Structures are given as structure tokens and as C-alpha cells.
CSV table of C-alpha atoms in Angstrom, one decimal:
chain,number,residue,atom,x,y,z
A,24,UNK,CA,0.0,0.0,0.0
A,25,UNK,CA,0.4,3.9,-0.3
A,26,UNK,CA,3.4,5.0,2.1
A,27,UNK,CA,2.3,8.7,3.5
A,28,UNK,CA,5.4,9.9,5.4
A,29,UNK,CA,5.0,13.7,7.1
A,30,UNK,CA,7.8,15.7,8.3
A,31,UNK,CA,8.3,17.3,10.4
A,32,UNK,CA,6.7,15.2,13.2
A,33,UNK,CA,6.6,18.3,15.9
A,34,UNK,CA,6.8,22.5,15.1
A,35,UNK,CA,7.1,24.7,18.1
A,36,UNK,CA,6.7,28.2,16.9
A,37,UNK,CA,6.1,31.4,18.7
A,38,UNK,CA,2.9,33.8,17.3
A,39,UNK,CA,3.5,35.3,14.0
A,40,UNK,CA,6.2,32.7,12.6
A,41,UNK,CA,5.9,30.8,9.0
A,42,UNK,CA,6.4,27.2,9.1
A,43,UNK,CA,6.5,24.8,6.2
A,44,UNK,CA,5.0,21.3,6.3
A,45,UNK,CA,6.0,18.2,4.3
A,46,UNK,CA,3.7,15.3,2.9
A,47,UNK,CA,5.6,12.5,1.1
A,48,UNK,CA,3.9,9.1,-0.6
A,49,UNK,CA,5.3,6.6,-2.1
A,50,UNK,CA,2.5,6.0,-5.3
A,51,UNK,CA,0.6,8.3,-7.6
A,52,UNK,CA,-2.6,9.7,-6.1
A,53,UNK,CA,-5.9,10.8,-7.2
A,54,UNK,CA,-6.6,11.9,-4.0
A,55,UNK,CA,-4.8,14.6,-1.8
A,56,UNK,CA,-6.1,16.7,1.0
A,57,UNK,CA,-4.5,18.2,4.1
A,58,UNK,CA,-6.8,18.2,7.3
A,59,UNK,CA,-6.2,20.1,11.0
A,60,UNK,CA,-6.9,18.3,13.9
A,61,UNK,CA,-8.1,20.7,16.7
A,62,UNK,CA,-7.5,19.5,20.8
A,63,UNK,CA,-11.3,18.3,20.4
A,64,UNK,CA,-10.4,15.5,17.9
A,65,UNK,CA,-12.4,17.2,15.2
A,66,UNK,CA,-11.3,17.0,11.7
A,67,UNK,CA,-10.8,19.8,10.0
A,68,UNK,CA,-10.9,20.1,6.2
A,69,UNK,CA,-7.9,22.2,4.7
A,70,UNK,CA,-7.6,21.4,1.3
A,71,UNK,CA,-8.4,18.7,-1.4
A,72,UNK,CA,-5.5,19.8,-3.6
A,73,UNK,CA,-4.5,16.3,-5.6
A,74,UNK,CA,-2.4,18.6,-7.9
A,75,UNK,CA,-1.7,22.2,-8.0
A,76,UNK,CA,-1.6,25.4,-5.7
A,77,UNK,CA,-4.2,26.5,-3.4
A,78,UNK,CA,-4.7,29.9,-1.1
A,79,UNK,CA,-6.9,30.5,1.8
A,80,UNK,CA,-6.0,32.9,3.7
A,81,UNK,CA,-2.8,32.6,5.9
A,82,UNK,CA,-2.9,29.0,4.8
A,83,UNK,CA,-1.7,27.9,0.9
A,84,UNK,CA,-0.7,24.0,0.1
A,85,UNK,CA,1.1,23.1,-3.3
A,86,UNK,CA,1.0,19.6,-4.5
A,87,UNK,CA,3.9,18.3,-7.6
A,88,UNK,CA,2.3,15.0,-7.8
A,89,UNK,CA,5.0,13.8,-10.8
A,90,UNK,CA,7.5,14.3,-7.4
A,91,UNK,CA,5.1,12.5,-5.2
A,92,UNK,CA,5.2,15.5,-2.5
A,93,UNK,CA,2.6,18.2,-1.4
A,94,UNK,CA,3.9,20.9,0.8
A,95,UNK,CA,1.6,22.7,3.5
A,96,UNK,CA,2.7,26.4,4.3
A,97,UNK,CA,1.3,28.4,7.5
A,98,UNK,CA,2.6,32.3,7.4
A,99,UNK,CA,1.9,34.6,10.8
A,100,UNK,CA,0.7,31.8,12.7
A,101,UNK,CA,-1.8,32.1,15.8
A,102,UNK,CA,-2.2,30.1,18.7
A,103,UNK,CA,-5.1,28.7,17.2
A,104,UNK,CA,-3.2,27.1,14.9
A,105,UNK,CA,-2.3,24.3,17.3
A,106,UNK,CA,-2.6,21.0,16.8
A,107,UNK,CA,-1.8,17.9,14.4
A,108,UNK,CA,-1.7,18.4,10.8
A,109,UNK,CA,-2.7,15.3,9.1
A,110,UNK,CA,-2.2,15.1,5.0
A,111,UNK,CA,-4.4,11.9,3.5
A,112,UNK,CA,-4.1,10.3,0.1
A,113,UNK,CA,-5.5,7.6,-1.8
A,114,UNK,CA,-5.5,6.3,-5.5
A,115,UNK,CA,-8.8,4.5,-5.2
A,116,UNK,CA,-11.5,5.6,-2.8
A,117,UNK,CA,-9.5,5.1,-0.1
A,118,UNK,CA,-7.2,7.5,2.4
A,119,UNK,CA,-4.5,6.9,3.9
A,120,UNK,CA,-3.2,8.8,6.6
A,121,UNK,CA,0.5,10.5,7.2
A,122,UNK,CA,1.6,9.9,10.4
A,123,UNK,CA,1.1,13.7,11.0
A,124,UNK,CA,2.9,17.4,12.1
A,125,UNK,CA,2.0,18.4,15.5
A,126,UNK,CA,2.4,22.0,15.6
A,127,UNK,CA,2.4,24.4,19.0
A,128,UNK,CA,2.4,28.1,18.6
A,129,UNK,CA,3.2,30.3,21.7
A,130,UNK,CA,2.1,33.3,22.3
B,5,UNK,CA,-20.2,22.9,3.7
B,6,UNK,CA,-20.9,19.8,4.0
B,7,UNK,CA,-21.3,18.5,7.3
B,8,UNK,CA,-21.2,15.1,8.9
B,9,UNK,CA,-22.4,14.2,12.5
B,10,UNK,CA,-21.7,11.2,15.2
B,11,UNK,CA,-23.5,10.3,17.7
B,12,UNK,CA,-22.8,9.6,20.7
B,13,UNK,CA,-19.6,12.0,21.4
B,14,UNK,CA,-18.6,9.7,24.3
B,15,UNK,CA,-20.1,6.6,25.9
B,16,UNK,CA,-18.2,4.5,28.9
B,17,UNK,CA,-19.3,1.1,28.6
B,18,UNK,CA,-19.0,-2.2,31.1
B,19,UNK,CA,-16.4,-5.1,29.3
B,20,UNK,CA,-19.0,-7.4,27.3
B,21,UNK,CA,-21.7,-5.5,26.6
B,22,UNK,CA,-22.1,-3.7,22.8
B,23,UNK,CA,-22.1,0.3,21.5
B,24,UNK,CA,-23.5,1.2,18.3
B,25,UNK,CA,-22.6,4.7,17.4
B,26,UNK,CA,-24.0,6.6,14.5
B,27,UNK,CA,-23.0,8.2,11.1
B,28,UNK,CA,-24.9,11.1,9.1
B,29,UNK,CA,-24.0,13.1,6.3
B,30,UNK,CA,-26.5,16.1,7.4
B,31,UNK,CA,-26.9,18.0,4.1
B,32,UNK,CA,-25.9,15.5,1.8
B,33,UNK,CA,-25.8,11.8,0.4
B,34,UNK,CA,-23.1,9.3,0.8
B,35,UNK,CA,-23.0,6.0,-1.3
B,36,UNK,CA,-19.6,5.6,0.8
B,37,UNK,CA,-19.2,5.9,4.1
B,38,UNK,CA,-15.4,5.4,6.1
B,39,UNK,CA,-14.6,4.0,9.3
B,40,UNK,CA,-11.5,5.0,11.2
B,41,UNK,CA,-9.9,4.4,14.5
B,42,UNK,CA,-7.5,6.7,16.1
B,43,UNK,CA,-5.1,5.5,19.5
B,44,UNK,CA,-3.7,8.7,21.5
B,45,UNK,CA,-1.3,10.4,19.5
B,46,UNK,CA,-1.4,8.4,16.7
B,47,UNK,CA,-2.8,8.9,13.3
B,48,UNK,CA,-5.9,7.7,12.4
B,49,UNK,CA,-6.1,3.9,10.6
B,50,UNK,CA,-8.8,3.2,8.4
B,51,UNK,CA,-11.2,0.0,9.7
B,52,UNK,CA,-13.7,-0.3,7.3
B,53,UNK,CA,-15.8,0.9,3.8
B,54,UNK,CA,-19.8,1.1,4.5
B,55,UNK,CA,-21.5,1.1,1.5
B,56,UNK,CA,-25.2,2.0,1.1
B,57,UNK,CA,-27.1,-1.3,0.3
B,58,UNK,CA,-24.9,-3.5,0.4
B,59,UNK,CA,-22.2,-5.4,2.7
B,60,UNK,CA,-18.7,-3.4,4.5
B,61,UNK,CA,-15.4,-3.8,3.3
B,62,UNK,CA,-12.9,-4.7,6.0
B,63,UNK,CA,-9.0,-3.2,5.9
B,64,UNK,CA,-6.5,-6.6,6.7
B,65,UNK,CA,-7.0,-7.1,10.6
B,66,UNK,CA,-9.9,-5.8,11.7
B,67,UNK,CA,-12.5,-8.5,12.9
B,68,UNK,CA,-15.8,-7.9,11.2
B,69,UNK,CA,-18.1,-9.8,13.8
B,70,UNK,CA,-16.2,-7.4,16.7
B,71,UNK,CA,-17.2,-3.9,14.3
B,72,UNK,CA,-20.8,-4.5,12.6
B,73,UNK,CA,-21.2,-2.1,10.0
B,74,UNK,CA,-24.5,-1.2,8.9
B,75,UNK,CA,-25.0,1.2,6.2
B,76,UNK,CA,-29.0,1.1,5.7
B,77,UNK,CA,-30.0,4.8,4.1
B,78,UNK,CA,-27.7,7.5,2.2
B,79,UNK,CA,-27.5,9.7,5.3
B,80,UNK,CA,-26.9,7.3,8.1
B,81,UNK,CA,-24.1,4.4,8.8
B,82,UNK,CA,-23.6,2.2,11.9
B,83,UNK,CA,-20.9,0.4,13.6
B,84,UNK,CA,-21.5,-1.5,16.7
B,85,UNK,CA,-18.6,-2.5,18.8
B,86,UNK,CA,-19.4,-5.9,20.0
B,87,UNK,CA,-18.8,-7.6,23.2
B,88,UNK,CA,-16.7,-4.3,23.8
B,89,UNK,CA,-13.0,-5.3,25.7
B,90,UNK,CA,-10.6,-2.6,27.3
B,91,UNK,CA,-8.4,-3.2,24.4
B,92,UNK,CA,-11.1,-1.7,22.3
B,93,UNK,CA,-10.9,1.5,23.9
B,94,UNK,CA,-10.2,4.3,21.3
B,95,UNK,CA,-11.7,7.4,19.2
B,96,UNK,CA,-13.4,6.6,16.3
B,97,UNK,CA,-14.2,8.5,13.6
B,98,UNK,CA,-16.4,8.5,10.1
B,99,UNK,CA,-16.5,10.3,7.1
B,100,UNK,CA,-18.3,10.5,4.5
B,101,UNK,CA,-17.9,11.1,0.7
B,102,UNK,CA,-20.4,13.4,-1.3
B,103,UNK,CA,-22.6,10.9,-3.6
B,104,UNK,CA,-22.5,14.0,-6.3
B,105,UNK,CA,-18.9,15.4,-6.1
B,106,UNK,CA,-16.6,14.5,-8.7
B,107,UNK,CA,-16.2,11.0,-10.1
B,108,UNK,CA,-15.3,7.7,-8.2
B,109,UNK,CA,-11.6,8.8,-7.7
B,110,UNK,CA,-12.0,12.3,-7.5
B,111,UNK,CA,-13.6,13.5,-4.2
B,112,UNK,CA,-13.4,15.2,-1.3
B,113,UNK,CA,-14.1,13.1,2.2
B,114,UNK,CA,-16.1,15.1,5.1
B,115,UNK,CA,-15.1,14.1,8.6
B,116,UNK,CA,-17.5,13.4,12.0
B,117,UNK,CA,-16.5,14.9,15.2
B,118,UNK,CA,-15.7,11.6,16.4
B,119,UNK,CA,-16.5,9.1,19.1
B,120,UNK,CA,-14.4,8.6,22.4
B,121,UNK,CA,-15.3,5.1,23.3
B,122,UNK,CA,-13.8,4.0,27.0
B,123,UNK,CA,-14.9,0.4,27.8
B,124,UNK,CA,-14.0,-0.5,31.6
């Protein structure tokens, strides 16, 4: 199976810094999206970027799917930020799971 | 957007006795429904496929008389932990994929809040 490999595995950042996070598989995918997991356990849908470059606010996630990579970038980052940053892909209707970025911003 | 719910958020249970928590896509359908189960500080690992109508696909290792999976409507899945152990002890979470997004391998999965199970 699909090898989803996330790095790094912990960010500690104080308010206002940019951080870069990695998401590397080992297959071709049809399926890419980043999620947020807030201290709650709750999900949080980032992106469904499979290929490309995406903006939403502070937040922007590339994918170069021939390079089997996707990158996750965070610029001026709150506390609210906090928590593990799970990327998921799949090449049938399945995700897999990285083993995820936990991130903790200071104030 | 689209919004999935679980029901219940948390439920303590006695060792032998059986949960059944609940799946609903709330403002859509969903042909496919996912399973997953998350240990603390671990990622999540997929359990199962529900599909509307007919029988749930199991992932390599997880016991499908101990996690009955019922998928009965287009808004609504069920897994029911069965004769429930310590061991099963964990958060478990669904999703759900949008019946009219995109094409078999092109679509985006909506997540539940998820379910803290804690069997004593």
C-alpha cells in the first residue's frame, strides 16, 4: 500500500512565525487533502488539492504530484493554529493517513 | 459545507456489553461511508468501507463480527462495537464522501467529530 510519510513530526513556533509542512507518498494519487486536527479530535478540512496550488487565507498548500510530494505552508501563525496536521491520500476511494505534524504556537 | 455528524460523542461502557454509534451526512448523500480508528497520539487507521445497500469492506486485521457495520439509508451508517473489551478502547471517527462530487476517484471526504469510546 500507499506510504504517506509527514515531516516534520513536531513544530514549536512562537505567534507570528511561518512554518513549512511536508507530505511524502510513495504511489501516484488521485486523492490529496491536508486536514487540522483541533484538541477536540475534530477534523478539519484544509484542502483537497490532488495537484496544484491553493490559497486561503494565511494558509496555501502546493501539490507536484509527478515528485510525489505536497507541501503545506502556514505564514503569521496564531495560537489557534495548534494541533496535528494530518495530509491523506489515496488512488482509489480510499485515504491513507500520514503519520502527521504536530504544531504548537506560543504566544 | 458539507457536514457530517456522530453520535454519541462519548459513551463509557461495562467489558462485554455492545455500542453502536451513529454516522450522518447532514446535508448530503453518501453511497460511501469510512470507518477509522484513532489510538492517542497516533494517526488515524482506516477500519472499514460502508456502502449504502450492500455489505462493508474490512482493511486486513480488523474482525468484522467485533465492528458490525451497517450502512442502511444514504445519510446514516452504523458500527457497533461488539462484546466491547478494554483493548477496544479508542476514538473513532467517520466520514463521509459526497454521492455528487466529482467521479469515483476524484472526491473530497467530510469528517465526523468523532466518538471517544472508554470500555471499563
Amino acid at each position: 500500500g500507499i506510504q504517506v510519510e509527514q515531516s516534520p513530526p513536531d513544530l514549536i513556533l512562537q505567534e507570528g512565525a511561518n512554518s513549512t509542512l511536508r507530505c511524502n507518498f510513495s504511489d501516484s494519487v488521485n486523492n490529496l487533502q491536508w486536514f487540522h486536527q483541533n484538541p477536540w479530535g475534530q477534523l478539519i478540512n484544509l484542502f483537497y488539492i490532488p495537484s496544484g496550488t491553493k490559497q486561503n487565507g494565511r494558509l496555501s498548500a502546493t501539490t507536484v504530484a509527478t515528485e510525489r510530494y505536497s507541501l503545506l505552508y502556514i505564514s503569521s501563525s496564531q495560537t489557534t493554529d495548534s494541533g496535528v496536521y494530518f495530509c491523506a491520500v489515496g488512488n482509489t476511494d480510499k485515504l491513507i493517513f500520514g503519520t502527521g505534524t504536530r504544531l504548537q504556537v506560543f504566544p | 459545507g458539507a457536514v457530517v455528524s456522530q453520535h454519541p460523542s462519548r459513551v463509557i461502557c461495562k467489558s462485554g456489553t455492545s455500542v453502536k454509534i451513529e454516522c450522518r451526512s447532514l446535508d448530503f448523500q453518501a453511497t460511501t461511508m469510512f470507518w477509522y480508528r484513532q489510538f492517542p497520539k497516533q494517526s488515524l487507521m482506516l477500519m472499514a468501507t460502508s456502502n449504502e445497500g450492500s455489505k462493508a469492506t474490512y482493511e486486513q486485521g480488523v474482525e468484522k463480527d467485533k465492528f458490525l457495520i451497517n450502512h442502511a439509508s444514504l445519510t446514516l451508517s452504523t458500527l457497533t462495537v461488539t462484546s466491547a473489551h478494554p483493548e477496544d478502547s479508542s476514538f473513532y471517527i467517520c466520514s463521509a464522501r459526497d454521492k455528487l462530487a466529482g467521479g469515483f476517484l476524484h472526491y473530497e471526504q467530510y469528517f465526523g467529530p468523532g466518538t471517544r469510546l472508554t470500555v471499563t
